[in-house]
Coordinates of C-alpha atoms in Angstrom, one line a residue:
M1 CA -23.5 10.7 3.3
A2 CA -23.6 9.2 6.8
A3 CA -21.8 11.1 9.4
S4 CA -20.6 8.0 11.4
T5 CA -17.5 5.7 11.1
L6 CA -17.0 2.2 12.1
S7 CA -14.5 0.7 14.8
Y8 CA -13.1 -2.6 15.8
D9 CA -11.6 -2.0 19.3
N10 CA -11.7 -5.6 19.9
V11 CA -9.0 -6.3 17.4
M12 CA -6.3 -4.4 19.1
S13 CA -3.6 -6.8 20.7
S14 CA -3.3 -7.2 24.4
G15 CA -1.1 -4.8 26.1
S16 CA -1.9 -2.0 23.6
P17 CA -0.5 1.3 24.2
D18 CA -2.6 4.1 25.8
P19 CA -3.7 6.0 22.8
S20 CA -4.3 9.2 24.6
T21 CA -0.7 9.8 25.8
G22 CA 2.8 9.9 24.2
S23 CA 4.0 10.5 20.8
V24 CA 2.8 8.9 17.8
V25 CA 3.7 9.0 14.0
V26 CA 1.3 8.6 11.1
L27 CA 2.9 8.5 7.6
G28 CA 5.4 11.4 8.2
C29 CA 3.2 13.3 10.6
Q30 CA 4.1 13.4 14.4
Y31 CA 1.5 14.1 17.1
Q32 CA 2.2 14.7 20.8
L33 CA -0.7 13.3 22.8
P34 CA -3.0 14.3 24.6
Q35 CA -2.6 17.9 23.0
D36 CA -2.6 16.6 19.5
Y37 CA -5.2 13.9 20.2
A38 CA -7.9 15.1 18.0
A39 CA -5.8 16.0 15.0
Y40 CA -4.4 12.4 15.4
M41 CA -7.8 11.2 15.3
K42 CA -8.7 13.1 12.3
D43 CA -5.7 11.9 10.4
V44 CA -6.5 8.3 11.2
Q45 CA -10.3 8.7 10.3
S46 CA -9.2 10.2 6.9
R47 CA -7.4 7.1 5.5
I48 CA -9.4 4.8 3.6
W49 CA -10.3 1.6 5.2
C50 CA -10.7 -1.4 3.0
T51 CA -12.5 -4.7 4.4
Y52 CA -13.8 -7.8 3.5
R53 CA -17.1 -7.5 1.5
K54 CA -20.0 -9.7 0.7
N55 CA -22.8 -10.1 -1.9
F56 CA -20.6 -8.5 -4.9
K57 CA -21.3 -9.7 -8.2
A58 CA -19.2 -12.9 -8.6
I59 CA -15.7 -12.7 -10.0
S60 CA -15.4 -13.5 -13.7
G61 CA -15.0 -17.5 -14.0
S62 CA -16.1 -18.3 -10.6
Q63 CA -19.1 -18.3 -8.1
I64 CA -17.1 -16.1 -5.5
T65 CA -19.2 -13.3 -4.2
C66 CA -17.4 -12.6 -0.9
D67 CA -13.6 -12.4 0.1
A68 CA -14.0 -13.2 3.7
G69 CA -11.1 -15.7 4.6
W70 CA -8.8 -15.1 1.9
G71 CA -8.9 -11.3 0.7
C72 CA -7.1 -9.8 3.7
C73 CA -3.9 -9.3 2.0
V74 CA -5.5 -7.6 -1.0
R75 CA -7.7 -5.4 1.1
S76 CA -4.5 -4.3 3.0
G77 CA -2.8 -3.6 -0.3
Q78 CA -5.9 -1.6 -1.5
M79 CA -5.5 0.5 1.8
L80 CA -1.8 1.3 0.9
L81 CA -2.6 2.2 -2.7
A82 CA -5.6 4.3 -1.8
Q83 CA -3.2 6.1 0.5
A84 CA -0.7 6.6 -2.5
I85 CA -3.6 8.0 -4.6
V86 CA -4.9 10.3 -2.0
S87 CA -1.6 11.7 -1.5
K88 CA -1.1 12.4 -5.1
Q89 CA -4.4 13.7 -6.0
L90 CA -5.3 15.6 -2.7
G91 CA -2.1 15.9 -0.8
R92 CA -1.0 14.4 2.6
G93 CA -2.8 17.2 4.4
W94 CA -6.3 16.3 3.0
R95 CA -8.8 15.3 5.7
W96 CA -12.0 13.6 5.0
S97 CA -15.4 15.1 6.2
P98 CA -18.5 12.9 6.7
T99 CA -20.7 15.8 5.7
K100 CA -18.9 17.4 2.8
E101 CA -18.5 15.6 -0.6
D102 CA -15.2 16.1 -2.5
P103 CA -15.5 14.9 -6.0
V104 CA -11.7 14.1 -6.3
Y105 CA -12.0 11.9 -3.4
M106 CA -15.2 10.4 -4.7
K107 CA -13.3 9.5 -7.8
V108 CA -10.4 8.0 -5.7
L109 CA -12.9 5.9 -3.9
S110 CA -14.6 4.6 -7.0
L111 CA -11.3 2.9 -8.0
F112 CA -11.8 0.4 -5.2
L113 CA -15.3 -0.6 -5.5
D114 CA -15.9 -4.4 -5.9
T115 CA -16.8 -4.4 -9.5
S116 CA -14.7 -5.3 -12.4
A117 CA -15.2 -1.8 -13.7
S118 CA -13.0 -0.3 -10.9
D119 CA -9.4 0.0 -11.9
Y120 CA -8.2 -1.5 -8.4
S121 CA -11.2 -3.8 -7.5
L122 CA -10.8 -7.0 -5.6
H123 CA -12.1 -8.4 -8.8
L124 CA -9.3 -7.5 -11.1
I125 CA -6.5 -7.9 -8.5
A126 CA -7.7 -11.6 -8.1
L127 CA -7.9 -12.1 -11.8
Q128 CA -4.3 -10.8 -12.3
G129 CA -3.4 -13.0 -9.3
V130 CA -4.2 -16.0 -11.4
D131 CA -1.2 -15.2 -13.7
L132 CA 1.0 -15.1 -10.7
G133 CA 0.0 -18.5 -9.4
R134 CA -2.7 -17.7 -7.3
P135 CA -6.0 -19.4 -8.0
L136 CA -9.1 -17.4 -7.5
G137 CA -10.2 -17.5 -3.9
T138 CA -6.8 -18.0 -2.4
W139 CA -4.8 -15.9 0.0
F140 CA -2.1 -13.3 -1.6
G141 CA 1.1 -12.6 -0.1
P142 CA 2.5 -8.8 -0.1
N143 CA 4.5 -9.6 -3.1
N144 CA 1.9 -11.0 -5.0
V145 CA -0.4 -8.1 -4.3
A146 CA 2.5 -5.6 -5.1
Q147 CA 2.9 -7.6 -8.6
A148 CA -0.7 -7.1 -9.5
F149 CA -0.9 -3.5 -8.8
K150 CA 2.1 -3.0 -11.2
K151 CA 0.2 -4.8 -13.9
L152 CA -3.2 -3.0 -13.3
A153 CA -1.4 0.5 -13.0
V154 CA -0.6 0.3 -16.7
H155 CA -4.6 0.7 -17.3
D156 CA -5.1 3.7 -14.9
T157 CA -5.0 6.6 -17.2
W158 CA -6.2 9.1 -14.5
N159 CA -3.2 8.6 -12.0
Q160 CA -0.4 7.3 -14.6
L161 CA 1.6 5.8 -11.9
V162 CA 4.7 4.0 -12.3
V163 CA 4.7 0.9 -9.8
H164 CA 8.1 -0.3 -9.3
V165 CA 8.4 -3.4 -7.4
A166 CA 11.9 -4.0 -6.0
M167 CA 12.7 -7.7 -6.5
D168 CA 15.6 -9.3 -4.8
M169 CA 16.1 -6.1 -2.8
L170 CA 17.5 -4.4 -5.9
V171 CA 16.2 -1.0 -7.1
V172 CA 17.8 -0.1 -10.4
M173 CA 17.5 3.8 -10.5
D174 CA 18.0 4.3 -14.0
D175 CA 15.1 2.1 -14.8
I176 CA 12.6 3.9 -12.7
V177 CA 13.8 7.6 -13.7
A178 CA 13.5 6.5 -17.4
E179 CA 10.2 5.2 -16.9
C180 CA 8.9 8.1 -14.9
R181 CA 9.9 10.3 -17.7
Q182 CA 8.0 8.5 -20.3
P183 CA 4.6 9.3 -21.2
H184 CA 2.0 6.9 -19.8
R185 CA 1.1 4.1 -22.4
C186 CA -2.3 2.4 -21.5
A187 CA -3.2 -1.0 -22.9
H188 CA -6.5 -1.2 -24.1
D189 CA -7.5 -4.5 -22.7
I190 CA -6.5 -6.4 -19.6
E191 CA -5.5 -9.8 -20.3
V192 CA -6.7 -12.6 -17.9
T193 CA -5.7 -16.0 -17.7
L194 CA -8.2 -18.3 -15.9
E195 CA -6.2 -21.3 -15.9
P196 CA -3.4 -21.8 -13.3
S197 CA 0.0 -20.2 -14.4
T198 CA 2.5 -22.7 -15.8
S199 CA 5.3 -20.5 -15.3
S200 CA 7.8 -21.1 -12.5
S201 CA 7.0 -19.5 -9.3
S202 CA 10.4 -19.5 -8.1
S203 CA 11.1 -15.9 -8.1
T204 CA 8.0 -15.5 -5.6
A205 CA 9.0 -18.5 -3.6
S206 CA 12.6 -17.3 -3.2
H207 CA 11.3 -13.8 -2.1
D208 CA 9.7 -15.6 0.9
H209 CA 13.1 -16.8 2.1
I210 CA 15.1 -13.6 1.8
V211 CA 16.9 -12.9 5.0
T212 CA 19.4 -10.3 3.8
M213 CA 18.3 -6.9 4.3
Q214 CA 20.3 -4.8 1.9
L215 CA 18.4 -2.9 -0.8
H216 CA 21.0 -2.1 -3.5
M217 CA 20.4 1.2 -5.4
R218 CA 22.5 1.2 -8.3
K219 CA 23.0 2.4 -11.9
N220 CA 22.1 0.1 -14.7
T221 CA 25.4 0.8 -16.8
Q222 CA 24.5 -2.1 -19.2
A223 CA 21.1 -0.5 -20.1
S224 CA 22.7 2.9 -20.1
N225 CA 25.4 2.1 -22.6
N226 CA 22.5 0.7 -25.1
Q227 CA 20.0 3.4 -24.9
K228 CA 19.8 7.3 -24.3
M229 CA 18.3 8.4 -21.0
P230 CA 15.3 10.6 -21.8
S231 CA 15.7 14.1 -20.6
P232 CA 13.8 15.3 -17.3
T233 CA 10.8 17.2 -17.5
D234 CA 8.7 19.2 -15.2
N235 CA 5.7 16.8 -15.4
T236 CA 7.6 13.4 -14.7
R237 CA 5.1 10.8 -13.5
S238 CA 4.6 9.7 -9.9
I239 CA 6.5 6.5 -8.8
L240 CA 4.9 4.0 -6.3
L241 CA 8.0 2.2 -5.0
L242 CA 7.0 -1.1 -3.4
I243 CA 9.6 -3.2 -1.5
P244 CA 8.9 -6.6 -0.3
L245 CA 11.1 -7.5 2.6
R246 CA 11.5 -10.7 4.8
L247 CA 12.6 -9.4 8.1
G248 CA 13.4 -12.7 9.8
Q249 CA 12.9 -16.3 9.2
D250 CA 10.0 -17.8 11.2
H251 CA 9.6 -14.7 13.4
F252 CA 10.3 -11.0 13.1
N253 CA 13.8 -10.1 13.8
M254 CA 13.7 -7.1 16.4
Q255 CA 17.0 -5.9 15.0
Y256 CA 14.9 -4.3 12.2
S257 CA 12.4 -2.7 14.5
E258 CA 13.8 0.7 14.6
G259 CA 14.6 0.8 10.9
L260 CA 11.1 -0.4 10.3
K261 CA 9.6 2.4 12.5
A262 CA 11.8 5.1 10.8
C263 CA 10.2 4.3 7.5
F264 CA 7.1 6.0 8.8
D265 CA 8.9 9.1 9.5
L266 CA 9.4 9.9 5.7
P267 CA 6.9 11.9 4.1
Q268 CA 6.9 9.6 1.0
C269 CA 5.8 6.6 3.1
V270 CA 2.2 5.2 2.1
G271 CA 2.5 2.4 4.6
I272 CA 3.3 -1.3 4.9
I273 CA 1.4 -4.4 4.0
G274 CA 2.2 -6.9 6.7
G275 CA 0.2 -8.4 9.8
K276 CA 0.4 -11.6 11.5
P277 CA 0.6 -15.0 9.9
R278 CA -2.1 -15.4 7.5
H279 CA -3.7 -12.3 9.0
A280 CA -2.7 -9.2 7.0
L281 CA -3.0 -5.6 8.1
W282 CA -2.2 -2.2 6.7
F283 CA 0.4 -0.5 9.0
F284 CA 0.5 3.3 8.7
G285 CA 2.4 4.4 11.9
Y286 CA 3.9 3.7 15.2
K287 CA 3.7 4.5 18.8
G288 CA 6.5 3.4 21.0
D289 CA 7.2 -0.3 20.3
H290 CA 3.6 -0.8 18.7
L291 CA 2.8 -0.4 15.0
V292 CA -0.6 1.5 14.2
F293 CA -2.8 -0.5 11.8
F294 CA -6.1 -0.9 10.2
D295 CA -7.7 -4.4 9.8
P296 CA -9.6 -5.6 7.0
H297 CA -11.3 -8.7 8.9
T298 CA -14.6 -7.2 9.1
T299 CA -17.1 -8.2 6.5
Q300 CA -19.5 -5.5 5.1
Q301 CA -22.1 -5.3 2.8
T302 CA -21.0 -4.5 -0.9
L303 CA -21.7 -1.0 -2.1
R304 CA -23.7 -0.3 -5.5
P305 CA -23.8 3.3 -5.7
A306 CA -26.2 4.5 -8.5
D307 CA -23.9 7.7 -8.9
L308 CA -20.1 7.4 -8.7
C309 CA -19.9 11.2 -7.6
H310 CA -22.1 10.3 -4.5
I311 CA -20.7 7.2 -2.9
P312 CA -22.2 6.5 0.6
D313 CA -18.5 6.3 2.1
A314 CA -19.0 6.0 6.0
S315 CA -18.1 2.2 5.7
Y316 CA -14.6 3.1 4.1
H317 CA -13.5 4.9 7.4
C318 CA -12.7 3.7 10.8
H319 CA -13.0 5.5 13.9
T320 CA -10.3 4.0 15.9
P321 CA -6.8 2.2 15.0
G322 CA -5.4 -1.2 16.1
Y323 CA -2.1 -1.5 17.8
I324 CA 0.3 -4.5 17.6
R325 CA 3.8 -5.1 19.3
I326 CA 6.5 -5.1 16.6
N327 CA 7.7 -8.6 17.9
E328 CA 4.1 -10.1 16.9
M329 CA 4.4 -9.2 13.5
D330 CA 4.9 -11.8 10.6
P331 CA 8.4 -11.2 9.0
S332 CA 7.0 -10.8 5.4
V333 CA 6.1 -7.3 4.5
A334 CA 6.0 -4.7 1.6
V335 CA 7.0 -1.1 2.3
G336 CA 5.5 1.6 0.0
F337 CA 6.7 4.9 -0.9
L338 CA 5.0 7.3 -3.2
C339 CA 7.4 10.0 -4.9
Q340 CA 5.5 12.7 -6.7
N341 CA 8.0 13.2 -9.3
E342 CA 11.7 12.7 -10.0
Q343 CA 13.0 15.1 -7.6
D344 CA 10.9 13.4 -4.8
L345 CA 12.5 10.1 -5.7
N346 CA 15.9 11.5 -5.4
E347 CA 15.0 12.9 -2.2
L348 CA 13.9 9.6 -0.9
R349 CA 16.9 7.9 -2.3
T350 CA 19.2 10.4 -0.4
K351 CA 17.2 9.6 2.8
L352 CA 17.7 6.0 2.4
E353 CA 21.3 6.1 1.5
V354 CA 23.8 5.1 4.0
G355 CA 24.0 7.7 6.7
G356 CA 21.3 9.5 5.1
H357 CA 18.5 8.6 7.6
G358 CA 17.5 6.4 10.4
C359 CA 15.7 3.7 8.5
V360 CA 18.8 2.3 6.9
A361 CA 18.7 -0.6 9.5
V362 CA 16.1 -1.9 6.9
V363 CA 17.3 -0.8 3.5
T364 CA 20.9 0.1 2.7
C365 CA 21.2 2.0 -0.5
Y366 CA 24.3 2.0 -2.7
T367 CA 25.1 4.1 -5.8

């Protein structure tokens, strides 16, 4: 296993903050610099960095062997999902070592290799995107990536995640709770449509024009009247809650900046898929008026490990993060939260409810 990590210092935006002083928050953990600088860097370097790759086996039904130029939002989504799975399987406090192999971590990493055999590979995400109206080799938006994850998670028998995408700012709590109490049911085959979808894309298109920032969390009383709610158990499934948001029209509306930053204060946060226009990034923290990110716009050679228990993983870790001013962001984002169980979901709900936490400027919850 190589002992070095990569960096992309050149992608930091102009006027980046001094990374060695001040306070910085990373996915629920706060660091005071410079005294916590080493711990901050260790945390950053332990996040999985997904980038463009070249020379992978062609995606089924195409001659595509590289995702440079179109796969950045998919890669940013992979980083968010990888963080969710690391938190589920290893805990938020887990730290990567370049000299010590962790078999559970190797299994996590294997889910994102560039092969159709990996549960959350670029190949499978791109193929699922065809059914969402995204032809192979075309750019995804945050909502497209979230919907692809929801479809692929059904086949992940190891993590058995409930992936819930909050469409139209509406989270139906009864539906999520009922699903997380049900045993995981895996479909045997992934159905792939290689023809462009004929279904209307109005739901996705309308999502790109949402300017109202209220997320309504309510009881689905109609469903409750028709079926009995399953009883809670001690082993309810984990929930990955993905909330696509439009924080402005053509430009990011700064009235949401404090609320967006406050999402990173929550221990359930697994980051945000966002970026600049047509330039996706994975945000995983903030420092002052800047967000901390990993950038997938580096093209690396595809890995073909002979043994999935010994993946050469240095290229999946980055030495330094990037920083971007919040007002430079594209307003289209998808916020992710991982709840380990039903109790964790209820705690997140409480924090997101009106008056429950500082982030309700972005999402307002009602019961």
